[in-house]
Every structure is written in C-alpha cells, then in structure tokens.
Short mmCIF file of C-alpha atoms and ligand atoms in Angstrom, two decimals:
data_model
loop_
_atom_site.label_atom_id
_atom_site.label_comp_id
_atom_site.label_asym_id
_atom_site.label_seq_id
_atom_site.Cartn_x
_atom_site.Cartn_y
_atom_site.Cartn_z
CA UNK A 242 79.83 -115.46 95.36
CA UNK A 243 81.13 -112.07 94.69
CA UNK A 244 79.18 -109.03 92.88
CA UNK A 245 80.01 -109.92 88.68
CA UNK A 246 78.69 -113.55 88.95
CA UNK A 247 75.53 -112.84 90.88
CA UNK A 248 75.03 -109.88 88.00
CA UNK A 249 75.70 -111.95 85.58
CA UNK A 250 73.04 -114.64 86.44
CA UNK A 251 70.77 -111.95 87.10
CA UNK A 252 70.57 -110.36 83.66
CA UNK A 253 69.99 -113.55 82.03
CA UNK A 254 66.74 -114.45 83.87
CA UNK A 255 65.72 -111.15 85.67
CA UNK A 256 63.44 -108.64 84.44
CA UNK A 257 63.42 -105.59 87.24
CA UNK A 258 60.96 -103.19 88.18
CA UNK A 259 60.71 -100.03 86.92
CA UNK A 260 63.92 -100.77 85.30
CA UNK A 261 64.99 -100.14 80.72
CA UNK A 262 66.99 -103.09 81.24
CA UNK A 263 69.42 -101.85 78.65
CA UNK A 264 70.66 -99.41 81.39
CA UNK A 265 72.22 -102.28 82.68
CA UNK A 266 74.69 -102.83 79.76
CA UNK A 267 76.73 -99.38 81.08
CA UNK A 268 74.95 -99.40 84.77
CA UNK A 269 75.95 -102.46 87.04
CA UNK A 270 73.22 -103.82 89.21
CA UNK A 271 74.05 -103.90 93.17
CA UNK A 272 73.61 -107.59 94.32
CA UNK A 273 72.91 -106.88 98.17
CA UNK A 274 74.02 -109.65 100.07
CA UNK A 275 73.03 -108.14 103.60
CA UNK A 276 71.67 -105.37 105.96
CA UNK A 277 71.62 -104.02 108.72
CA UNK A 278 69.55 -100.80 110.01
CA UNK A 279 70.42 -98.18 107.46
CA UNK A 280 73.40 -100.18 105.85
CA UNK A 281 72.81 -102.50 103.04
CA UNK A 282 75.94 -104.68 102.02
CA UNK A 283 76.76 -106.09 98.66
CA UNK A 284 79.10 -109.28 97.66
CA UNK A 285 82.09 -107.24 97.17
CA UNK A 286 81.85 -105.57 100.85
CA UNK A 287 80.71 -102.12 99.77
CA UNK A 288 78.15 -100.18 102.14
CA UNK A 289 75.24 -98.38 100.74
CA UNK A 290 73.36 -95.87 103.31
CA UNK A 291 69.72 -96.66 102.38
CA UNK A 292 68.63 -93.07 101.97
CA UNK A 293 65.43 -93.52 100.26
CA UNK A 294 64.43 -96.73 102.70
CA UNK A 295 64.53 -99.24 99.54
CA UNK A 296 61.37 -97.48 97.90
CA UNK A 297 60.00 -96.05 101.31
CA UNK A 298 59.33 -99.36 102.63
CA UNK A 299 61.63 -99.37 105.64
CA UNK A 300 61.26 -97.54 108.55
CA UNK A 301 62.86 -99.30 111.47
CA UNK A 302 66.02 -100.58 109.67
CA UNK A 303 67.27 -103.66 107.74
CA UNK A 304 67.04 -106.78 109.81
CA UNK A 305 65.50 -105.16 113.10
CA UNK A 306 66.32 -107.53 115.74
CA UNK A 307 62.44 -106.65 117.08
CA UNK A 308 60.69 -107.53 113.84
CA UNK A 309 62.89 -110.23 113.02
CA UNK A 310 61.65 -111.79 116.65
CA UNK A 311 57.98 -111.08 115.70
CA UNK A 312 58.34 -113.01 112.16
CA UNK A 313 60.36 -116.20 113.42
CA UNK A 314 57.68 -116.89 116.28
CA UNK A 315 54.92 -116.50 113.92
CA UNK A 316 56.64 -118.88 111.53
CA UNK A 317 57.02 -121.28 113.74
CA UNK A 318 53.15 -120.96 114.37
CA UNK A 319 51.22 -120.64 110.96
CA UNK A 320 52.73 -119.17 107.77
CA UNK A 321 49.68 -118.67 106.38
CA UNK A 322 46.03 -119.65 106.33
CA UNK A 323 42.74 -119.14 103.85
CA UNK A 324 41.16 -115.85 105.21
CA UNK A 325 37.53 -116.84 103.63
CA UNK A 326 36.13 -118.49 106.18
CA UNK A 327 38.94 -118.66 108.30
CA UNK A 328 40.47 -116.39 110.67
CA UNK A 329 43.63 -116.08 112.97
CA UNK A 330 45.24 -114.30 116.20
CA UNK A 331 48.16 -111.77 113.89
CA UNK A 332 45.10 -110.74 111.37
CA UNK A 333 42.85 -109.77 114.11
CA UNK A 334 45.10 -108.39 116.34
CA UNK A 335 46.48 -106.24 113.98
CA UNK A 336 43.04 -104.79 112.70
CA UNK A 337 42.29 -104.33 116.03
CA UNK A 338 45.37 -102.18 116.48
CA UNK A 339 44.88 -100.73 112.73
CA UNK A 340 41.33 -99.45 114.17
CA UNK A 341 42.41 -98.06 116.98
CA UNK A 342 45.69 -96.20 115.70
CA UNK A 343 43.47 -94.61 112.68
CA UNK A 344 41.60 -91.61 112.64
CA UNK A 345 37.93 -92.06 114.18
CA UNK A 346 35.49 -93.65 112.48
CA UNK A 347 37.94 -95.60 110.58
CA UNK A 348 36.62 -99.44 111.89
CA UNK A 349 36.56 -101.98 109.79
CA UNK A 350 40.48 -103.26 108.07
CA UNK A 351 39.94 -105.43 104.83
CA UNK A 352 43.44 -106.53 104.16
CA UNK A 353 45.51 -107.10 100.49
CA UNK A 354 48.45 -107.80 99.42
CA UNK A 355 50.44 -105.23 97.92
CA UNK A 356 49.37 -101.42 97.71
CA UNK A 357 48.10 -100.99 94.28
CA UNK A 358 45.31 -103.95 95.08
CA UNK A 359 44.56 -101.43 98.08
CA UNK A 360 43.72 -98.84 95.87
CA UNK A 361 41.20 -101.32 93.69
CA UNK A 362 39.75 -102.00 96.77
CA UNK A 363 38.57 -99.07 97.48
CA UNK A 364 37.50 -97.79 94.34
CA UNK A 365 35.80 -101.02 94.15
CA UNK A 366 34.58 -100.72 97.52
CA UNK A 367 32.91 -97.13 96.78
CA UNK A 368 31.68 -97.64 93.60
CA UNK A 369 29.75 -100.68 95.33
CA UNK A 370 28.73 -99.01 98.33
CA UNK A 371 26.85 -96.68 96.21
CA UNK A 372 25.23 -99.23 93.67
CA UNK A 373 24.15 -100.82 97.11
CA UNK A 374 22.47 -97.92 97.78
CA UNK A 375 20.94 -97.71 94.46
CA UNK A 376 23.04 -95.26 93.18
CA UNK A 377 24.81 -96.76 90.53
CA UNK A 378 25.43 -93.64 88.54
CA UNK A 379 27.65 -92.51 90.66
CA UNK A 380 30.61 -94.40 88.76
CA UNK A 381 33.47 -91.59 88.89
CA UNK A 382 36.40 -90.89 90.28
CA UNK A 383 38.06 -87.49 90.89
CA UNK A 384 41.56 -87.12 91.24
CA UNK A 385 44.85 -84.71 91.29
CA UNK A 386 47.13 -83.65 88.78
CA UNK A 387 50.73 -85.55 89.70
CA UNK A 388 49.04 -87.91 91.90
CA UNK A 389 50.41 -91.69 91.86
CA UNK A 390 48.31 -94.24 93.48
CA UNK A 391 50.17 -97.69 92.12
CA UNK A 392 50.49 -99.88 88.82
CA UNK A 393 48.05 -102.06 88.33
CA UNK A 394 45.30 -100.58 85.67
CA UNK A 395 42.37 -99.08 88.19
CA UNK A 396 45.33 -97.86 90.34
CA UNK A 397 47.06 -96.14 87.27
CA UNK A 398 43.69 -94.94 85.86
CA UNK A 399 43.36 -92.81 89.15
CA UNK A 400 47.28 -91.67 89.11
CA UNK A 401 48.53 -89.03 87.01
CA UNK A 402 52.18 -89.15 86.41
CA UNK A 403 52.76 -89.28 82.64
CA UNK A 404 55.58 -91.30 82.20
CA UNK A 405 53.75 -94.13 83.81
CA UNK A 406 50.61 -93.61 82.98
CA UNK A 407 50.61 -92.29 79.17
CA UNK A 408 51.34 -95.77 77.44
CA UNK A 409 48.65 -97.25 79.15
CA UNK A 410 46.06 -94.55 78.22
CA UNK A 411 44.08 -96.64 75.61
CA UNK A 412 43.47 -99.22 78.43
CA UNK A 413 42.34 -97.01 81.35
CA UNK A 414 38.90 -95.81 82.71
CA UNK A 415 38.44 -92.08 82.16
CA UNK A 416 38.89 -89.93 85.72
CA UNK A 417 37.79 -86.60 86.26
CA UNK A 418 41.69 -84.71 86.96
CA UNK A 419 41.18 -81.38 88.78
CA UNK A 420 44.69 -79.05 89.82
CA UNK A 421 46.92 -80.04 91.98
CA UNK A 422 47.75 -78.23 95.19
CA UNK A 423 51.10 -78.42 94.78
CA UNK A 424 53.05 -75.60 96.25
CA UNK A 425 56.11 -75.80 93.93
CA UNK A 426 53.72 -73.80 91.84
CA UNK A 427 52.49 -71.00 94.31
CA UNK A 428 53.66 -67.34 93.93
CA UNK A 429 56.90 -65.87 94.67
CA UNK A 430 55.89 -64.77 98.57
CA UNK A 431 52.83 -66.95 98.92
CA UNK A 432 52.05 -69.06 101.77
CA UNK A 433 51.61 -73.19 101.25
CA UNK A 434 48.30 -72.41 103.17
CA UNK A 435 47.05 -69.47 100.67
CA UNK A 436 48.15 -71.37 97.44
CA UNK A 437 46.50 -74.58 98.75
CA UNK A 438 43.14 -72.92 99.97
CA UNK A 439 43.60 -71.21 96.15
CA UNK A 440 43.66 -74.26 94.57
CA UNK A 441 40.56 -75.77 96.18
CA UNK A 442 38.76 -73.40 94.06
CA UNK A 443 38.96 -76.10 91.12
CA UNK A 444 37.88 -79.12 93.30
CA UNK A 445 35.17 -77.02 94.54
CA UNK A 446 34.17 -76.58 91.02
CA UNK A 447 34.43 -79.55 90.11
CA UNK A 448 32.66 -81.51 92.69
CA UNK A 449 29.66 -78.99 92.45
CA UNK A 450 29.33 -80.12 88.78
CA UNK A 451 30.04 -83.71 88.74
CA UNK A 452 28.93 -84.49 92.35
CA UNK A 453 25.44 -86.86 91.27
CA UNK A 454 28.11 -89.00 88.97
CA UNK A 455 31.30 -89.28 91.23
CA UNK A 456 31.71 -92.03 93.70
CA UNK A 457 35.02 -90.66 95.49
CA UNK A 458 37.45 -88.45 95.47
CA UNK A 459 41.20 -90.29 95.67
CA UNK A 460 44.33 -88.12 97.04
CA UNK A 461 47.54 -88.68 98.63
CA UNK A 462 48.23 -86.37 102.03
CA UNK A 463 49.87 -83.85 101.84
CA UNK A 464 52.74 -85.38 99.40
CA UNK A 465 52.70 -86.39 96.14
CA UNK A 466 55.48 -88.91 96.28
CA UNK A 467 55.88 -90.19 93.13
CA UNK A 468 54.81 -87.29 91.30
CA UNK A 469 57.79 -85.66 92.51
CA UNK A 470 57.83 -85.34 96.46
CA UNK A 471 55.73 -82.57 95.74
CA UNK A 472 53.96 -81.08 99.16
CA UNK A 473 50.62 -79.09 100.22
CA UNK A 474 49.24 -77.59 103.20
CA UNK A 475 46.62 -79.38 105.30
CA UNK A 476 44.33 -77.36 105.08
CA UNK A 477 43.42 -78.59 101.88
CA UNK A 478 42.42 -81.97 103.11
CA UNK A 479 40.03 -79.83 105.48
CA UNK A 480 38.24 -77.97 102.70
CA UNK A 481 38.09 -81.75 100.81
CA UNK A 482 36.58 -83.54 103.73
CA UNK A 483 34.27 -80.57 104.54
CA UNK A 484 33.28 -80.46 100.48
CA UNK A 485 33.34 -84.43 100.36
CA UNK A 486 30.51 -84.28 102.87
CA UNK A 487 28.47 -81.71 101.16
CA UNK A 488 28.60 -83.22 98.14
CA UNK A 489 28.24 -86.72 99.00
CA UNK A 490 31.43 -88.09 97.71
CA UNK A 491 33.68 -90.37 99.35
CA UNK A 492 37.53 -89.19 100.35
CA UNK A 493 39.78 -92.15 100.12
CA UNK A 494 42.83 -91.31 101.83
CA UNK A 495 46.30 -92.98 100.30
CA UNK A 496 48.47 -92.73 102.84
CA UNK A 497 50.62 -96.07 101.30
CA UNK A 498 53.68 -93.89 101.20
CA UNK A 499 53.00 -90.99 104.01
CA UNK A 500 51.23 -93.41 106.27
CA UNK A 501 53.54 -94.29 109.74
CA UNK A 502 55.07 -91.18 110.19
CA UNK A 503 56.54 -89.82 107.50
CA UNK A 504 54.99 -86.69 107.17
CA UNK A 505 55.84 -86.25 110.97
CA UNK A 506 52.44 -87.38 112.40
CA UNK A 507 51.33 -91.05 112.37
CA UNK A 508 49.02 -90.20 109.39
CA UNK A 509 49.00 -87.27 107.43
CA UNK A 510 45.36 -86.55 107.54
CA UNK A 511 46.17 -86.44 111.28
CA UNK A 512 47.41 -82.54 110.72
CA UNK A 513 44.36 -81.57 109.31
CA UNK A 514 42.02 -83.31 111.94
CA UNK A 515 40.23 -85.95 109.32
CA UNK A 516 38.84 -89.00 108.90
CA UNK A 517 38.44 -89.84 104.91
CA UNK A 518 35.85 -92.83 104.30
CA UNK A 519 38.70 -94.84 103.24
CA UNK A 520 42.57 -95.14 104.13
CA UNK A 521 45.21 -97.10 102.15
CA UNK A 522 47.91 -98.26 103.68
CA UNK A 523 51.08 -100.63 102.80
CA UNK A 524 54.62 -99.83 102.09
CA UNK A 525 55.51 -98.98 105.97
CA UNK A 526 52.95 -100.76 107.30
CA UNK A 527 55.27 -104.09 107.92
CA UNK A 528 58.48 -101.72 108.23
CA UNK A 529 59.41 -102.80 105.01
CA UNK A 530 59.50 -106.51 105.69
CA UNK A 531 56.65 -108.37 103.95
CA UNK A 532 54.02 -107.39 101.44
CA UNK A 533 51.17 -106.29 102.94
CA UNK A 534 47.87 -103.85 102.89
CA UNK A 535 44.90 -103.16 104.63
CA UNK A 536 42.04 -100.79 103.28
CA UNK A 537 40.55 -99.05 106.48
CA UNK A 538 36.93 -98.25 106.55
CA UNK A 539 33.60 -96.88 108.15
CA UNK A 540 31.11 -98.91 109.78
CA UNK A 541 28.47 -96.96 107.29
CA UNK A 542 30.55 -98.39 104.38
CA UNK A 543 30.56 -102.15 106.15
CA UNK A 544 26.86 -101.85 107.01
CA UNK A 545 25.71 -101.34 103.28
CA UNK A 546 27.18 -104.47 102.38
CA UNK A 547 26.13 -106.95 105.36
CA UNK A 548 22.60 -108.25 104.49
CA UNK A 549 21.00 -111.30 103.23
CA UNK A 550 23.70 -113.46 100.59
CA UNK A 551 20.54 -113.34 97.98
CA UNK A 552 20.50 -109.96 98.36
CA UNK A 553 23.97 -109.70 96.53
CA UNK A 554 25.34 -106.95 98.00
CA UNK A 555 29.05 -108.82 99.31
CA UNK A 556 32.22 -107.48 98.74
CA UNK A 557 33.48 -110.49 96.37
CA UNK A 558 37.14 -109.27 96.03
CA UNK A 559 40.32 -111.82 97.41
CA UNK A 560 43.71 -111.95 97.15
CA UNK A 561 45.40 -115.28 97.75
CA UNK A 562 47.59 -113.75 100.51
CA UNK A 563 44.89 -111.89 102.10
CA UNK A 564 45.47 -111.19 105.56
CA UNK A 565 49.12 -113.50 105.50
CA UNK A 566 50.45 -114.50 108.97
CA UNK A 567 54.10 -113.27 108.73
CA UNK A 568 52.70 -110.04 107.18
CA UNK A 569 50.10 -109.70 109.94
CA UNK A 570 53.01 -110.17 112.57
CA UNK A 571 56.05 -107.89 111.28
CA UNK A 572 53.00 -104.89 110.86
CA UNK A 573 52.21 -105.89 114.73
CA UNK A 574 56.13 -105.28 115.62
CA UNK A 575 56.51 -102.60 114.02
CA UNK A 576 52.82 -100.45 115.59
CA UNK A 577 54.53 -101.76 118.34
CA UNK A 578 58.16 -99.60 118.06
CA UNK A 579 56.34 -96.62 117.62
CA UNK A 580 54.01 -97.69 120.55
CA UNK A 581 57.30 -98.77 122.74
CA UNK A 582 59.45 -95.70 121.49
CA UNK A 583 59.02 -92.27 121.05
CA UNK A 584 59.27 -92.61 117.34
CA UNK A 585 57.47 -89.56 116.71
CA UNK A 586 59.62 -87.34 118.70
CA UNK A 587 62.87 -88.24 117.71
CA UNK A 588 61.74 -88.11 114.18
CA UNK A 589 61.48 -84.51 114.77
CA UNK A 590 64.67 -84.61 115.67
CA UNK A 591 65.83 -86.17 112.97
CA UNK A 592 63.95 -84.16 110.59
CA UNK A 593 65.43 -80.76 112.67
CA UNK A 594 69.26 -82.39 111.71
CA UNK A 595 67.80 -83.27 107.90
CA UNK A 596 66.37 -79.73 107.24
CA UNK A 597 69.67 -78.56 108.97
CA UNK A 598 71.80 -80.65 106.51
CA UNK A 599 70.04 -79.53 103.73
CA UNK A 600 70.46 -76.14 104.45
CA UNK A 601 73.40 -75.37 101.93
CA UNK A 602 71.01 -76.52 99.15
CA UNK A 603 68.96 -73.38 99.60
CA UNK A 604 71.43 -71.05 97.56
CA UNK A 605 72.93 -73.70 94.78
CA UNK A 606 72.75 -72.19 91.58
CA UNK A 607 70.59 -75.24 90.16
CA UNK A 608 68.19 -75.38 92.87
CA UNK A 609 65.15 -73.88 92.23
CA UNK A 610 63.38 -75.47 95.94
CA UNK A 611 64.37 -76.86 98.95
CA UNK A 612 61.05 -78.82 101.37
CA UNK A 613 60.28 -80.98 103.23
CA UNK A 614 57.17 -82.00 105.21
CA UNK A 615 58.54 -84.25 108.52
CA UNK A 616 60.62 -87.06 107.38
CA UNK A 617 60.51 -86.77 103.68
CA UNK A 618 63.30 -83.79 102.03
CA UNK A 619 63.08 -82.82 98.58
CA UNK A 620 65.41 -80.76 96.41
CA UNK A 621 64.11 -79.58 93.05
CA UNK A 622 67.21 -79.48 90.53
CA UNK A 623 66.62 -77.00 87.44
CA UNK A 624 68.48 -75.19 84.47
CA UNK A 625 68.34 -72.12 85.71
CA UNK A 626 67.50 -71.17 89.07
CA UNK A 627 65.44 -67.55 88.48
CA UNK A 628 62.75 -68.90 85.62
CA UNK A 629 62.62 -72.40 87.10
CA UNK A 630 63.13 -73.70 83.46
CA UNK A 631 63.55 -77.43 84.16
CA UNK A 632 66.43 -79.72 82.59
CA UNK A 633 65.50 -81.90 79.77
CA UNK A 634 64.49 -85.11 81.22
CA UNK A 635 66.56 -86.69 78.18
CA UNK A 636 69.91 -85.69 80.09
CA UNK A 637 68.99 -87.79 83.21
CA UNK A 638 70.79 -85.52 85.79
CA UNK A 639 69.06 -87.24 88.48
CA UNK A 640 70.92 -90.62 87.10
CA UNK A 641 74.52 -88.99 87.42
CA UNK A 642 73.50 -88.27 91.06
CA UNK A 643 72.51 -92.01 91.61
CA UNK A 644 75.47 -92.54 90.26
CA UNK A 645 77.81 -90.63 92.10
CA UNK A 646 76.15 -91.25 95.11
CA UNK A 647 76.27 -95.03 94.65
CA UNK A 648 79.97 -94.86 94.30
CA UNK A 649 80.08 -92.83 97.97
CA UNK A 650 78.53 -95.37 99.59
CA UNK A 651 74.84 -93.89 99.42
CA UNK A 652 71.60 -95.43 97.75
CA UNK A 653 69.65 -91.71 96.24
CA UNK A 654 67.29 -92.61 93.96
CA UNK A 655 65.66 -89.09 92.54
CA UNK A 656 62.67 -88.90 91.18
CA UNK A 657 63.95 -87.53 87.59
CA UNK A 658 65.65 -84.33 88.34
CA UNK A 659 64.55 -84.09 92.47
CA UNK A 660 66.88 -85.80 95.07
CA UNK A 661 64.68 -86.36 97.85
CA UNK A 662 65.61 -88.21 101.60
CA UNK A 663 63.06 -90.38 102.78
CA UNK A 664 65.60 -92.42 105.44
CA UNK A 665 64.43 -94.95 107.83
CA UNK A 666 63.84 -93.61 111.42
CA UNK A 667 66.93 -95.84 113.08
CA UNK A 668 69.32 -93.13 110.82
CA UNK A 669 72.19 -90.79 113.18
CA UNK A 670 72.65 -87.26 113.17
CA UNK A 671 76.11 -87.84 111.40
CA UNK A 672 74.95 -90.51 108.78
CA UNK A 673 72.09 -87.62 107.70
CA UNK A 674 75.33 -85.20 107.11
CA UNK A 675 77.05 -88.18 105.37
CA UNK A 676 73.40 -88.51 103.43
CA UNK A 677 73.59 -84.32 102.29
CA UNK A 678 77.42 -84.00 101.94
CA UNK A 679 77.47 -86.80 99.10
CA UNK A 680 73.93 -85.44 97.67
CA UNK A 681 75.55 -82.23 97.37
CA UNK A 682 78.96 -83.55 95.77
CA UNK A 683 76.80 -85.44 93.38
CA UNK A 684 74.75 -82.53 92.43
CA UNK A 685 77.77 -80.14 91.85
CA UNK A 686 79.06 -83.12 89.38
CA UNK A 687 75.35 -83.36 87.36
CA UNK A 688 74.93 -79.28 87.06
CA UNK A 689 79.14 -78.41 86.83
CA UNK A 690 77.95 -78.04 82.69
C1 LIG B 970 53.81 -97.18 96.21
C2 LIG B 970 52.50 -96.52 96.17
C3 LIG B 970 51.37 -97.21 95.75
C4 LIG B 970 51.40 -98.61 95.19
O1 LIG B 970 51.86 -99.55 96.10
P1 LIG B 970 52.50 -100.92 95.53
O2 LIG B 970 52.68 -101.76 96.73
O3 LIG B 970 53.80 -100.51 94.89
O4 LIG B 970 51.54 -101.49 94.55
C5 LIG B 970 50.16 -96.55 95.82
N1 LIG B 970 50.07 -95.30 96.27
C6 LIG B 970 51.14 -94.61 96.70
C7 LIG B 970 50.96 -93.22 97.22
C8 LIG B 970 52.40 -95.18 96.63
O5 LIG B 970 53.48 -94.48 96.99
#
C-alpha cells in the first residue's frame, strides 16, 4: 500500500467532511497509515506534526500507550451494551468522575454520542424542563454572534458562522443572536475585560426583553473556536450567570472544544467561578479516541423530570451508542492523566514556549492579532495590517498555508485566513518552534503578493 493507491480508492467511494471534494482534483488527500503522540505517518513515510490535534480531539497523543491499555481491557470485557434499562461499571464510573471534576452543582451526566447530539440535548432538555414546569412559552434560545455549537439542524440553528449555517437557513428554528464579546473587535488600548463587560450591555438588553419567552442562553467559554479562535474575558460568563439567574434563563455551557484544559483550566467557566445549568462536553473528553458526549446537569433540572411515567414528563431522547463501553473507558484514562500528571501545569509551560514562539508574529506586516487563551494560539492574517481590512476569502490564503505547511511536515488547518495552534499536551518545547517556524514560512509565502 503506498499513498496514490489508497487515494485513489478513496475518491471513488469517499465523501469527506467538511471537504468541496473537487479540491481534491489539484489537492492530494493524506492517507495516514499511523501515529504516534504528536506524529501522524502516511504510506509514503512522511511525518505530519499534528498541530491542530486532528480537529481538537487529541490531547494526550496518537496511540497513548495509557489509553490504548484502558480500551483493550474494556474490549475484552463488553464492547457495548443497551443503556435503557441497562447499566455498566465504565458508564458509571465515568459520570461519577464527570460529577465530581465539574463545576458544583453540575450532578447528573446523560451521555451521547457525538457533540452536536450534546447540544440537542440540552436545548431539548431546557425547553422540557420548562414545559414541565408549565412554562411552555418559554421556547427560545439566545445566542452569540460567531458562535458554533455543531452540524446537525438544532445545533446549527443555535451557531452562527455563516458559511455553515447560511444554506441551511430555510430549515432552521429562529434564535434570538445578541453581539459577540469578541475582543478582536475592542478599541485600540482597551482591555479584554472592559470590551467584554461593554458588550454585556446587549445581552443585558436582550434578556430583560425576551426573558418570559427564552428557555436558555447557549455560549461557548471564553473561545469561539470555530468562529475563528476568537477569545473573551471571563468576566463575561460572570455577568451571564449572574443575569441568567435574574432572569430565569438557563446558561448551557459548550465547553465541547475548550473543555479538558484547553483554555488553561480544566473548564473554562472554571476562570470565572461558574456553574451554567448545563455543560457539553465531547471532542477531548476520550482524548480523541472514540466518539463520545455527556450533557452535565443540575439535580433541579433531573428532579423536574422524575415523577410518575403517566405523568409524561421523561426525557425520551436515545442514541444507539449511548453511554458505549470503549468510549466510557478511553474518557476514564484520559480524567485519569490529568489526575496522575500535572497536566495543568506543564500546559502552562507549554503555552509560556507557544506564546514565546509566536512572538515574531506580533510585527508581520499581515498580521493584524496575535492571542491566545492557555493552550489554544491564534494569528489573525489581513490585507493590511493598520485598517484590519481582511483578505477576500475567495483567495484562500489560509489554504496556501495548509499547504506549505503540509509539505514541512506540519498538519495547520486555519480557520479561513487565522492559523491557530491547538497541539496536544504530549508536544516538546522544540516541536512548538518547529510548529511557529513553518507557520511563519508559510505565511510569508501566502502574503509575499
Ligand atoms: C466540534 C464542536 C461541536 C460539535 O461537535 P461534533 O462532535 O463535531 O458534532 C459543538 N460545539 C463546539 C464548540 C465544537 O467545537
């Protein structure tokens, strides 16, 4: 097997993700035979650094000898069983562990498969909770400008990143948007903290009007991944949760992609001392081995559901693989590295050497921003550096830096014109330089004209 016959099978049955397959016709497809922490390997024997933790999945390496323990035993055990009715040692175990690793009050784990379906859980979940209460007009959702929360239709009603979402429009439920607190925007010599507590004015606003209709508000902490590794202070998840309570209006907390310490802390709402009614989380959650999500939630939430079955007040939502064994096992190993290792404080580390790395970026003519928030780096690429005028999205600069990249031996995958790092932890001090030296080669190629 080398790398043009795998290809070559591949684009006559395979449709990929996210993907205009014509792009294939002039942009090869990496088969990856194998990997190893931060190294993926094709058929050919080329090395790719995995700089972006295939899709922020990965957080303790390719085939981790730990996890890889944790999954065999557990095969050799049960695969998988029925979760109606049923139950098992990994599923409990690890909602046990989910509940106790959480911010308080977060106590009851209702597990899916994939983190878009943990997103229509718990919109489902709040819209329910208030019907149960007999308050079925609250039917709403509020959420931020740029925010991504997944695919499937509920989760992409409740995103707002245009190129994903725009197609779709005609099939979506209407959401109430409200600004973003996204600090690319803020002043020339304004503080993340003053722009963000600025642009709570319009949630404020918004929930005062619309409070007796919404059901929950939905954000992503402190990054807006998708929507461009865009970043905010914490202290606008304080003013939300504060607001949330006021209003009554749930905060449903989507930490699928800054969840297990990305954002430096286990959880992002950890910086700003919160508990949100409900937390998503998936991606990291089984260090990028199997798919897996939980939906973390109060007691008060479980409570208005458990009654009488006449009453119908269940929560009638499954997933086939609800609560699967291998998933439930890899998401165990993995709580446990971070429980074994000081993940957290050789992350700062890392993130020390990262910001260090990325240093040079500060001053190049075609970058308008350099941040980061813990493990997660962003660079903003523009046309011109002083009025921030962006690049036309039709000239795909981000692409040539794939590109370029790719052929150094490094997997970048920006987010249209921003080349962001979002490594797994198990990355060295001199494979981060590596990471930024062939960034910054494959930037000077995409803005030389
Ligand atoms: C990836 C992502 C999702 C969707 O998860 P999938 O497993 O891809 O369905 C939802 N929210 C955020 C913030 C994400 O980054």
């Amino acid at each position: 097997m080398n790398n043009q016959t795998l290809v070559k099978r591949d684009l006559a049955v395979l449709w990929h993700p996210c993907s205009q397959m014509k792009d294939h016709e002039q942009l090869p497809l990496i088969p990856i035979k194998s990997g190893r922490g931060v190294w993926l390997e094709d058929f050919d024997g080329n090395r790719y650094l995995d700089a972006i933790s295939s899709w922020w999945v990965n957080l303790f390496g390719h085939a981790n000898p730990l996890i890889n323990q944790a999954v065999k035993a557990q095969l050799d055990t049960l695969e998988h069983v029925i979760l109606g009715g049923f139950t098992h040692q990994a599923a409990v175990e690890l909602a046990e562990k989910l509940v106790e690793i959480t911010p308080p009050g977060l106590q009851k784990c209702f597990y899916a498969d994939n983190g878009s379906s943990a997103i229509e859980i718990a919109l489902k979940m709040s819209f329910h909770y208030w019907r149960n209460l007999g308050q079925s007009q609250k039917a709403k959702f509020i959420t931020l400008e740029n925010s991504y929360h997944g695919e499937t239709l509920g989760a992409l009603a409740v995103g707002n990143v245009a190129l994903y979402k725009d197609t779709y429009g005609p099939l979506l439920m209407d959401v109430i948007s409200v600004a973003s607190p996204d600090c690319y925007n803020r002043e020339a010599g304004e503080s993340w903290r003053d722009y963000s507590i600025r642009r709570f004015a319009d949630m404020e606003q918004t929930l005062a009007r619309y409070a007796d209709t919404v059901c929950a508000v939905i954000v992503e902490p402190l990054v807006q991944c998708a929507g461009g590794m865009r970043m905010y202070d914490p202290v606008y998840l304080t003013l939300l949760r504060e607001a949330c309570d006021k209003y009554r209006v749930h905060l449903i907390a989507d930490e699928i992609a800054v969840g297990f310490g990305r954002t430096g802390t286990l959880f992002a709402c950890e910086q700003a001392t919160i508990s949100p009614d409900f937390m998503c989380l998936s991606k990291g959650l089984t260090g990028g081995y199997l798919p897996l999500s939980a939906v973390l939630t109060t007691d008060t939430v479980y409570q208005a559901f458990y009654d009488d079955y006449q009453n119908l007040t269940a929560f009638l939502h499954s997933h086939s693989y609800t609560g699967n064994a291998l998933g439930c096992r890899a998401a165990l190993a993995t709580i446990g590295l971070f429980q074994s290792q000081d993940v957290l404080v050789n992350n700062r580390r890392l993130a020390l050497a990262m910001g260090k790395a990325a240093e040079r970026f500060k001053q190049h003519p075609h970058v308008a921003e350099v941040r980061q928030t813990g493990m997660i780096l962003a660079i903003e690429l523009v046309k011109n550096r002083q009025t921030r005028e962006a690049y036309p999205w039709q000239q795909r600069r981000g692409l040539k830096v794939y590109r370029y990249a790719l052929s150094k031996g490094v997997l970048l995958r920006p987010l249209g014109n921003v080349i962001y790092f979002m490594p797994p932890y198990v990355i060295s001090e001199s494979e981060i330089e590596l990471m930024a030296e062939v960034a910054w080669h494959g930037i000077q190629l995409a803005t030389q004209d």
